[in-house]
Amino acid sequence: MTETLSPHIRSALDLIAKKTLEDETTIGAAFPYVTHPDGSWDTMSVSVSAGYAGEAWSHGNWFCGFWVGLLLTSYLHTGDEKYLKLAADRMVLVEERAGDGNTHDIGFIFLSSAMPFYRITGDERHRATALRAAEKLRSRLVVTDRGSYVSSWGPMTDPRGRAASAIDTMANIPLLYWASKEADDASFRLSAEEHAKMTMLSFNRDDNTQFHAVEYDTATGDRMRGYTYQGAHDDSYWSRGTGWAVMGLAVTAANSGNVDYLNQAIAISEKWFGALGDKAVPPYDYDATGDDVPEDSAASAIMAGGLLDLADLHPDETVATHWRGKAELLIKGLCDGYLATEDGHRGILKHGCYSEPHKIGPDAAVMFGDYFFAEALNRIAFPGKFIEKYEKLG
Ligand code: GLY
């Protein structure tokens, strides 16, 4: 139970505990991913994997682990065993995906579920599941003349799958770092660090904005093109991508001991906050034009999580305090202006944007936004209890 929290943190955790319990009685065996315009959840079966239908790419269900993470958050907050039981029953469904080699999202699925489940309960079953998933993620490593990267989208037997890399993968590599320590196997860590290096080389533009995705020449490692899937256009500044990158860079700094990765994270964060101005939430893409450009609250939740990592790790206390303050401001802004406190809206954070170009949850609660918001709250409310992606730099 949490006795001494700031009121806004406590209220947000209360809301998560209330809504997950209520929704467990209505969502059935599927998992929530975006809210409909009326505020009800759209759900997806756990077994929907990623893949191409003709030329069209679909991410499939990469949300199922996040739901388990919300139940585990609620367990830590309330101490009520029924959340643990619900999470365990859901986890049986999620485990099926630990052998799914189609997508980098296997990282998201298991670092939000099996990893914290093992940390909270010590149950070896979850450790084994997370390690199995990490092996699949590592098997996506593509070794080129210029470096190596973990490919993102599609089976490795499909040339499109091998060549594709997304900035989002940076937030999946913590599963590899965790596995490296758990299995005492440096190949996981080396794969993750290579990926981080190659990503910053190929995705980051001179002005410290990033491409959403890159197509590589799989032999030379040259960038064939930078492009977008969920952003406004191929050269645009997709606001969620920077948070994914900061998460990956911070964890890479911790696991390699190289502070330069934190400096890269700071440079891209400064650019992001410069574009944000005095708001708490950015547009889904800083380069989107027109009327009614959707915001993306998930981008702020993810950025807050990445900045908490950065602040935890930075050896200079003044710098660390600055970035912790930025993270806390984002979280306060989300709590003050974006919480779905009304019963009719089933998400936690309003005004997330899954994909404006595809019109999937363009202005909705999105499961990954809710989860990474909860992960950041966990970090503040229960330090070290939910997830530990790194040890602090010495
Ligand atoms: N696939 C991760 C994202 O939508 O940000």
GROMACS .gro file of C-alpha atoms and ligand atoms in nm:
model
  399
    1MET     CA    1   0.000   0.000   0.000
    2THR     CA    2   0.115   0.350  -0.074
    3GLU     CA    3   0.074   0.594   0.217
    4THR     CA    4   0.292   0.895   0.138
    5LEU     CA    5   0.241   0.975  -0.227
    6SER     CA    6   0.168   1.309  -0.388
    7PRO     CA    7  -0.207   1.336  -0.435
    8HIS     CA    8  -0.187   1.338  -0.816
    9ILE     CA    9   0.024   1.021  -0.822
   10ARG     CA   10  -0.206   0.848  -0.576
   11SER     CA   11  -0.519   0.948  -0.771
   12ALA     CA   12  -0.371   0.818  -1.096
   13LEU     CA   13  -0.280   0.486  -0.934
   14ASP     CA   14  -0.628   0.466  -0.778
   15LEU     CA   15  -0.779   0.519  -1.122
   16ILE     CA   16  -0.568   0.243  -1.276
   17ALA     CA   17  -0.666  -0.001  -0.999
   18LYS     CA   18  -1.036   0.088  -1.030
   19LYS     CA   19  -1.059   0.065  -1.406
   20THR     CA   20  -0.855  -0.250  -1.459
   21LEU     CA   21  -1.070  -0.436  -1.206
   22GLU     CA   22  -1.393  -0.313  -1.361
   23ASP     CA   23  -1.275  -0.386  -1.715
   24GLU     CA   24  -1.169  -0.739  -1.627
   25THR     CA   25  -1.539  -0.820  -1.591
   26THR     CA   26  -1.626  -0.697  -1.941
   27ILE     CA   27  -1.337  -0.743  -2.185
   28GLY     CA   28  -1.345  -1.124  -2.211
   29ALA     CA   29  -1.038  -1.316  -2.323
   30ALA     CA   30  -0.917  -1.044  -2.562
   31PHE     CA   31  -0.695  -0.751  -2.463
   32PRO     CA   32  -0.772  -0.378  -2.480
   33TYR     CA   33  -0.567  -0.164  -2.715
   34VAL     CA   34  -0.741   0.162  -2.814
   35THR     CA   35  -1.063   0.325  -2.703
   36HIS     CA   36  -1.347   0.385  -2.945
   37PRO     CA   37  -1.474   0.742  -2.979
   38ASP     CA   38  -1.742   0.659  -2.717
   39GLY     CA   39  -1.468   0.570  -2.466
   40SER     CA   40  -1.522   0.191  -2.468
   41TRP     CA   41  -1.225  -0.038  -2.532
   42ASP     CA   42  -1.155  -0.197  -2.867
   43THR     CA   43  -0.996  -0.535  -2.796
   44MET     CA   44  -0.778  -0.778  -2.987
   45SER     CA   45  -0.707  -1.147  -2.940
   46VAL     CA   46  -0.367  -1.223  -2.796
   47SER     CA   47  -0.283  -1.452  -3.087
   48VAL     CA   48  -0.293  -1.185  -3.358
   49SER     CA   49   0.071  -1.172  -3.464
   50ALA     CA   50   0.236  -0.909  -3.678
   51GLY     CA   51   0.268  -0.958  -4.049
   52TYR     CA   52   0.215  -0.844  -4.404
   53ALA     CA   53  -0.114  -0.886  -4.585
   54GLY     CA   54   0.003  -0.820  -4.939
   55GLU     CA   55   0.199  -0.499  -4.904
   56ALA     CA   56   0.015  -0.381  -4.593
   57TRP     CA   57   0.194  -0.420  -4.262
   58SER     CA   58   0.003  -0.484  -3.941
   59HIS     CA   59   0.156  -0.471  -3.592
   60GLY     CA   60  -0.091  -0.726  -3.454
   61ASN     CA   61  -0.135  -0.755  -3.080
   62TRP     CA   62   0.166  -0.598  -2.913
   63PHE     CA   63  -0.050  -0.469  -2.624
   64CYS     CA   64  -0.130  -0.785  -2.430
   65GLY     CA   65   0.166  -0.759  -2.192
   66PHE     CA   66   0.079  -0.400  -2.108
   67TRP     CA   67  -0.252  -0.512  -1.963
   68VAL     CA   68  -0.070  -0.755  -1.734
   69GLY     CA   69   0.157  -0.465  -1.636
   70LEU     CA   70  -0.142  -0.255  -1.536
   71LEU     CA   71  -0.277  -0.539  -1.320
   72LEU     CA   72   0.063  -0.578  -1.154
   73THR     CA   73   0.078  -0.203  -1.093
   74SER     CA   74  -0.260  -0.226  -0.925
   75TYR     CA   75  -0.136  -0.513  -0.710
   76LEU     CA   76   0.162  -0.309  -0.590
   77HIS     CA   77  -0.059  -0.009  -0.523
   78THR     CA   78  -0.338  -0.186  -0.335
   79GLY     CA   79  -0.169  -0.498  -0.200
   80ASP     CA   80  -0.482  -0.685  -0.305
   81GLU     CA   81  -0.404  -1.042  -0.415
   82LYS     CA   82  -0.693  -1.052  -0.658
   83TYR     CA   83  -0.492  -0.837  -0.901
   84LEU     CA   84  -0.208  -1.087  -0.885
   85LYS     CA   85  -0.448  -1.371  -0.964
   86LEU     CA   86  -0.598  -1.181  -1.256
   87ALA     CA   87  -0.250  -1.102  -1.385
   88ALA     CA   88  -0.145  -1.468  -1.354
   89ASP     CA   89  -0.450  -1.588  -1.546
   90ARG     CA   90  -0.391  -1.330  -1.820
   91MET     CA   91  -0.024  -1.424  -1.831
   92VAL     CA   92  -0.117  -1.779  -1.933
   93LEU     CA   93  -0.268  -1.629  -2.248
   94VAL     CA   94   0.023  -1.391  -2.308
   95GLU     CA   95   0.289  -1.664  -2.276
   96GLU     CA   96   0.180  -1.804  -2.611
   97ARG     CA   97   0.354  -1.512  -2.778
   98ALA     CA   98   0.698  -1.583  -2.627
   99GLY     CA   99   0.783  -1.792  -2.931
  100ASP     CA  100   0.668  -1.536  -3.184
  101GLY     CA  101   0.955  -1.447  -3.415
  102ASN     CA  102   0.757  -1.213  -3.638
  103THR     CA  103   0.819  -0.887  -3.459
  104HIS     CA  104   1.045  -0.683  -3.234
  105ASP     CA  105   0.734  -0.610  -3.027
  106ILE     CA  106   0.801  -0.933  -2.841
  107GLY     CA  107   1.018  -0.704  -2.627
  108PHE     CA  108   0.728  -0.477  -2.534
  109ILE     CA  109   0.505  -0.776  -2.462
  110PHE     CA  110   0.736  -0.940  -2.212
  111LEU     CA  111   0.921  -0.653  -2.051
  112SER     CA  112   0.585  -0.520  -1.935
  113SER     CA  113   0.455  -0.856  -1.812
  114ALA     CA  114   0.694  -1.147  -1.745
  115MET     CA  115   0.982  -0.923  -1.634
  116PRO     CA  116   0.789  -0.736  -1.361
  117PHE     CA  117   0.597  -1.052  -1.273
  118TYR     CA  118   0.925  -1.227  -1.199
  119ARG     CA  119   1.054  -0.928  -1.006
  120ILE     CA  120   0.741  -0.905  -0.791
  121THR     CA  121   0.682  -1.276  -0.726
  122GLY     CA  122   1.015  -1.449  -0.791
  123ASP     CA  123   0.822  -1.712  -0.986
  124GLU     CA  124   1.071  -1.888  -1.215
  125ARG     CA  125   0.804  -1.954  -1.473
  126HIS     CA  126   0.801  -1.583  -1.562
  127ARG     CA  127   1.180  -1.567  -1.574
  128ALA     CA  128   1.182  -1.857  -1.819
  129THR     CA  129   0.914  -1.692  -2.033
  130ALA     CA  130   1.102  -1.362  -2.047
  131LEU     CA  131   1.425  -1.540  -2.139
  132ARG     CA  132   1.250  -1.733  -2.416
  133ALA     CA  133   1.117  -1.406  -2.555
  134ALA     CA  134   1.461  -1.242  -2.529
  135GLU     CA  135   1.611  -1.524  -2.738
  136LYS     CA  136   1.355  -1.455  -3.009
  137LEU     CA  137   1.433  -1.085  -2.998
  138ARG     CA  138   1.808  -1.152  -3.021
  139SER     CA  139   1.747  -1.378  -3.321
  140ARG     CA  140   1.631  -1.068  -3.509
  141LEU     CA  141   1.986  -0.928  -3.511
  142VAL     CA  142   2.105  -0.846  -3.862
  143VAL     CA  143   2.482  -0.820  -3.892
  144THR     CA  144   2.605  -0.583  -4.165
  145ASP     CA  145   2.936  -0.428  -4.271
  146ARG     CA  146   2.846  -0.105  -4.092
  147GLY     CA  147   2.717  -0.254  -3.766
  148SER     CA  148   2.425  -0.461  -3.647
  149TYR     CA  149   2.062  -0.388  -3.573
  150VAL     CA  150   1.759  -0.570  -3.439
  151SER     CA  151   1.507  -0.570  -3.720
  152SER     CA  152   1.156  -0.460  -3.640
  153TRP     CA  153   0.873  -0.560  -3.862
  154GLY     CA  154   0.807  -0.900  -4.010
  155PRO     CA  155   0.943  -1.253  -4.025
  156MET     CA  156   1.319  -1.272  -4.078
  157THR     CA  157   1.256  -1.490  -4.383
  158ASP     CA  158   1.086  -1.192  -4.548
  159PRO     CA  159   1.337  -0.945  -4.700
  160ARG     CA  160   1.114  -0.659  -4.585
  161GLY     CA  161   1.130  -0.791  -4.229
  162ARG     CA  162   1.511  -0.815  -4.232
  163ALA     CA  163   1.556  -0.466  -4.376
  164ALA     CA  164   1.307  -0.281  -4.153
  165SER     CA  165   1.408  -0.102  -3.839
  166ALA     CA  166   1.194   0.132  -3.628
  167ILE     CA  167   1.294   0.377  -3.358
  168ASP     CA  168   1.049   0.192  -3.130
  169THR     CA  169   1.294  -0.099  -3.107
  170MET     CA  170   1.508   0.112  -2.877
  171ALA     CA  171   1.246   0.056  -2.607
  172ASN     CA  172   1.247  -0.320  -2.668
  173ILE     CA  173   1.618  -0.370  -2.606
  174PRO     CA  174   1.586  -0.350  -2.225
  175LEU     CA  175   1.462  -0.710  -2.249
  176LEU     CA  176   1.799  -0.804  -2.401
  177TYR     CA  177   1.996  -0.626  -2.131
  178TRP     CA  178   1.789  -0.796  -1.863
  179ALA     CA  179   1.842  -1.136  -2.025
  180SER     CA  180   2.215  -1.075  -2.048
  181LYS     CA  181   2.236  -1.048  -1.671
  182GLU     CA  182   1.986  -1.322  -1.594
  183ALA     CA  183   2.143  -1.574  -1.828
  184ASP     CA  184   2.499  -1.448  -1.778
  185ASP     CA  185   2.525  -1.429  -2.156
  186ALA     CA  186   2.695  -1.123  -2.306
  187SER     CA  187   2.552  -1.193  -2.652
  188PHE     CA  188   2.225  -1.029  -2.544
  189ARG     CA  189   2.402  -0.715  -2.422
  190LEU     CA  190   2.627  -0.691  -2.725
  191SER     CA  191   2.328  -0.724  -2.959
  192ALA     CA  192   2.143  -0.449  -2.773
  193GLU     CA  193   2.436  -0.208  -2.767
  194GLU     CA  194   2.512  -0.266  -3.135
  195HIS     CA  195   2.148  -0.191  -3.210
  196ALA     CA  196   2.157   0.133  -3.011
  197LYS     CA  197   2.475   0.250  -3.186
  198MET     CA  198   2.346   0.167  -3.533
  199THR     CA  199   2.012   0.331  -3.462
  200MET     CA  200   2.164   0.660  -3.354
  201LEU     CA  201   2.393   0.653  -3.658
  202SER     CA  202   2.110   0.590  -3.902
  203PHE     CA  203   1.797   0.746  -3.751
  204ASN     CA  204   1.917   1.066  -3.591
  205ARG     CA  205   1.923   1.370  -3.817
  206ASP     CA  206   2.167   1.658  -3.781
  207ASP     CA  207   1.903   1.864  -3.600
  208ASN     CA  208   1.846   1.589  -3.339
  209THR     CA  209   1.509   1.483  -3.474
  210GLN     CA  210   1.467   1.120  -3.579
  211PHE     CA  211   1.319   0.917  -3.859
  212HIS     CA  212   1.046   0.682  -3.746
  213ALA     CA  213   1.181   0.396  -3.955
  214VAL     CA  214   1.480   0.306  -4.168
  215GLU     CA  215   1.518   0.056  -4.448
  216TYR     CA  216   1.869  -0.086  -4.447
  217ASP     CA  217   2.077  -0.254  -4.710
  218THR     CA  218   2.111  -0.578  -4.516
  219ALA     CA  219   2.462  -0.646  -4.645
  220THR     CA  220   2.632  -0.306  -4.620
  221GLY     CA  221   2.415  -0.156  -4.345
  222ASP     CA  222   2.367   0.161  -4.550
  223ARG     CA  223   2.044   0.346  -4.496
  224MET     CA  224   1.844   0.298  -4.815
  225ARG     CA  225   1.578   0.539  -4.693
  226GLY     CA  226   1.431   0.695  -4.382
  227TYR     CA  227   1.054   0.683  -4.371
  228THR     CA  228   0.751   0.682  -4.148
  229TYR     CA  229   0.468   0.448  -4.068
  230GLN     CA  230   0.274   0.642  -3.804
  231GLY     CA  231   0.410   0.992  -3.855
  232ALA     CA  232   0.298   1.274  -4.083
  233HIS     CA  233   0.545   1.210  -4.365
  234ASP     CA  234   0.875   1.038  -4.429
  235ASP     CA  235   1.091   1.330  -4.317
  236SER     CA  236   0.875   1.440  -4.027
  237TYR     CA  237   0.941   1.453  -3.652
  238TRP     CA  238   0.715   1.186  -3.502
  239SER     CA  239   0.688   1.291  -3.138
  240ARG     CA  240   0.664   0.944  -2.983
  241GLY     CA  241   0.988   0.828  -3.137
  242THR     CA  242   1.214   1.043  -2.923
  243GLY     CA  243   1.082   0.890  -2.601
  244TRP     CA  244   1.147   0.540  -2.735
  245ALA     CA  245   1.502   0.647  -2.820
  246VAL     CA  246   1.567   0.805  -2.480
  247MET     CA  247   1.454   0.485  -2.305
  248GLY     CA  248   1.691   0.276  -2.512
  249LEU     CA  249   1.984   0.514  -2.476
  250ALA     CA  250   1.953   0.539  -2.099
  251VAL     CA  251   1.944   0.163  -2.053
  252THR     CA  252   2.234   0.126  -2.295
  253ALA     CA  253   2.438   0.375  -2.091
  254ALA     CA  254   2.368   0.174  -1.778
  255ASN     CA  255   2.459  -0.158  -1.930
  256SER     CA  256   2.768  -0.042  -2.116
  257GLY     CA  257   2.892   0.207  -1.857
  258ASN     CA  258   2.929   0.464  -2.136
  259VAL     CA  259   2.794   0.805  -2.037
  260ASP     CA  260   2.805   0.925  -2.400
  261TYR     CA  261   2.472   0.752  -2.454
  262LEU     CA  262   2.322   0.976  -2.185
  263ASN     CA  263   2.460   1.282  -2.363
  264GLN     CA  264   2.291   1.167  -2.684
  265ALA     CA  265   1.968   1.121  -2.490
  266ILE     CA  266   2.001   1.474  -2.350
  267ALA     CA  267   2.062   1.627  -2.694
  268ILE     CA  268   1.750   1.471  -2.844
  269SER     CA  269   1.544   1.550  -2.532
  270GLU     CA  270   1.642   1.917  -2.551
  271LYS     CA  271   1.521   1.926  -2.909
  272TRP     CA  272   1.193   1.757  -2.810
  273PHE     CA  273   1.124   2.000  -2.525
  274GLY     CA  274   1.214   2.294  -2.747
  275ALA     CA  275   0.943   2.182  -2.988
  276LEU     CA  276   0.697   2.111  -2.705
  277GLY     CA  277   0.716   2.460  -2.557
  278ASP     CA  278   0.509   2.509  -2.241
  279LYS     CA  279   0.262   2.229  -2.307
  280ALA     CA  280   0.248   1.888  -2.138
  281VAL     CA  281   0.165   1.693  -2.452
  282PRO     CA  282   0.294   1.728  -2.808
  283PRO     CA  283   0.108   1.686  -3.134
  284TYR     CA  284   0.142   1.329  -3.261
  285ASP     CA  285   0.395   1.469  -3.506
  286TYR     CA  286   0.569   1.804  -3.465
  287ASP     CA  287   0.557   1.851  -3.842
  288ALA     CA  288   0.189   1.768  -3.887
  289THR     CA  289  -0.007   2.050  -4.044
  290GLY     CA  290  -0.372   2.140  -4.076
  291ASP     CA  291  -0.659   2.190  -3.836
  292ASP     CA  292  -0.722   1.953  -3.548
  293VAL     CA  293  -0.385   1.781  -3.543
  294PRO     CA  294  -0.424   1.508  -3.278
  295GLU     CA  295  -0.211   1.521  -2.967
  296ASP     CA  296  -0.027   1.218  -2.832
  297SER     CA  297  -0.037   1.184  -2.454
  298ALA     CA  298   0.148   0.852  -2.490
  299ALA     CA  299   0.448   1.043  -2.625
  300SER     CA  300   0.468   1.235  -2.297
  301ALA     CA  301   0.421   0.926  -2.081
  302ILE     CA  302   0.701   0.748  -2.268
  303MET     CA  303   0.928   1.051  -2.256
  304ALA     CA  304   0.868   1.082  -1.881
  305GLY     CA  305   0.973   0.721  -1.831
  306GLY     CA  306   1.286   0.766  -2.039
  307LEU     CA  307   1.380   1.083  -1.852
  308LEU     CA  308   1.337   0.914  -1.514
  309ASP     CA  309   1.587   0.655  -1.636
  310LEU     CA  310   1.819   0.929  -1.758
  311ALA     CA  311   1.796   1.114  -1.428
  312ASP     CA  312   1.857   0.799  -1.225
  313LEU     CA  313   2.168   0.728  -1.420
  314HIS     CA  314   2.332   1.063  -1.479
  315PRO     CA  315   2.644   1.103  -1.265
  316ASP     CA  316   2.606   1.483  -1.235
  317GLU     CA  317   2.340   1.552  -0.971
  318THR     CA  318   2.251   1.895  -1.116
  319VAL     CA  319   2.186   1.746  -1.457
  320ALA     CA  320   1.997   1.456  -1.304
  321THR     CA  321   1.777   1.692  -1.101
  322HIS     CA  322   1.699   1.898  -1.410
  323TRP     CA  323   1.577   1.596  -1.609
  324ARG     CA  324   1.392   1.441  -1.318
  325GLY     CA  325   1.209   1.772  -1.287
  326LYS     CA  326   1.116   1.761  -1.657
  327ALA     CA  327   0.981   1.407  -1.616
  328GLU     CA  328   0.778   1.507  -1.312
  329LEU     CA  329   0.635   1.806  -1.497
  330LEU     CA  330   0.517   1.582  -1.779
  331ILE     CA  331   0.358   1.341  -1.531
  332LYS     CA  332   0.188   1.626  -1.344
  333GLY     CA  333   0.062   1.769  -1.673
  334LEU     CA  334  -0.081   1.429  -1.771
  335CYS     CA  335  -0.247   1.390  -1.430
  336ASP     CA  336  -0.394   1.740  -1.437
  337GLY     CA  337  -0.518   1.750  -1.794
  338TYR     CA  338  -0.538   1.406  -1.950
  339LEU     CA  339  -0.671   1.152  -1.697
  340ALA     CA  340  -0.993   0.984  -1.807
  341THR     CA  341  -1.170   1.023  -1.474
  342GLU     CA  342  -1.519   0.976  -1.617
  343ASP     CA  343  -1.657   0.621  -1.593
  344GLY     CA  344  -1.770   0.616  -1.955
  345HIS     CA  345  -1.414   0.652  -2.081
  346ARG     CA  346  -1.237   0.325  -2.010
  347GLY     CA  347  -0.879   0.428  -2.073
  348ILE     CA  348  -0.642   0.600  -1.830
  349LEU     CA  349  -0.492   0.874  -2.049
  350LYS     CA  350  -0.706   1.055  -2.301
  351HIS     CA  351  -0.573   1.200  -2.625
  352GLY     CA  352  -0.320   0.940  -2.721
  353CYS     CA  353  -0.263   0.873  -3.089
  354TYR     CA  354  -0.184   0.523  -3.211
  355SER     CA  355  -0.180   0.599  -3.583
  356GLU     CA  356  -0.320   0.911  -3.744
  357PRO     CA  357  -0.230   0.799  -4.100
  358HIS     CA  358  -0.420   0.473  -4.053
  359LYS     CA  359  -0.693   0.634  -3.842
  360ILE     CA  360  -0.644   0.373  -3.570
  361GLY     CA  361  -0.702   0.540  -3.234
  362PRO     CA  362  -0.609   0.881  -3.370
  363ASP     CA  363  -0.751   1.048  -3.056
  364ALA     CA  364  -0.795   0.778  -2.797
  365ALA     CA  365  -0.659   0.611  -2.489
  366VAL     CA  366  -0.389   0.377  -2.618
  367MET     CA  367  -0.276   0.077  -2.416
  368PHE     CA  368   0.095   0.155  -2.450
  369GLY     CA  369   0.038   0.511  -2.327
  370ASP     CA  370  -0.151   0.382  -2.025
  371TYR     CA  371   0.117   0.125  -1.953
  372PHE     CA  372   0.418   0.356  -1.981
  373PHE     CA  373   0.236   0.613  -1.770
  374ALA     CA  374   0.186   0.338  -1.509
  375GLU     CA  375   0.549   0.233  -1.540
  376ALA     CA  376   0.659   0.591  -1.467
  377LEU     CA  377   0.420   0.610  -1.170
  378ASN     CA  378   0.560   0.281  -1.043
  379ARG     CA  379   0.910   0.421  -1.063
  380ILE     CA  380   0.807   0.710  -0.839
  381ALA     CA  381   0.574   0.523  -0.604
  382PHE     CA  382   0.754   0.189  -0.564
  383PRO     CA  383   1.118   0.239  -0.662
  384GLY     CA  384   1.285  -0.087  -0.760
  385LYS     CA  385   0.978  -0.299  -0.699
  386PHE     CA  386   0.810  -0.314  -1.038
  387ILE     CA  387   1.087  -0.315  -1.290
  388GLU     CA  388   1.462  -0.280  -1.281
  389LYS     CA  389   1.610  -0.229  -1.625
  390TYR     CA  390   1.960  -0.141  -1.507
  391GLU     CA  391   2.197  -0.094  -1.221
  392LYS     CA  392   2.308   0.262  -1.158
  393LEU     CA  393   2.633   0.382  -1.306
  394GLY     CA  394   2.914   0.382  -1.052
  395GLY     N1  395   0.487   0.044  -3.239
  395GLY     C1  396   0.514   0.138  -3.138
  395GLY     C2  397   0.444   0.266  -3.152
  395GLY     O1  398   0.338   0.274  -3.210
  395GLY     O2  399   0.492   0.362  -3.100
   0.00000   0.00000   0.00000
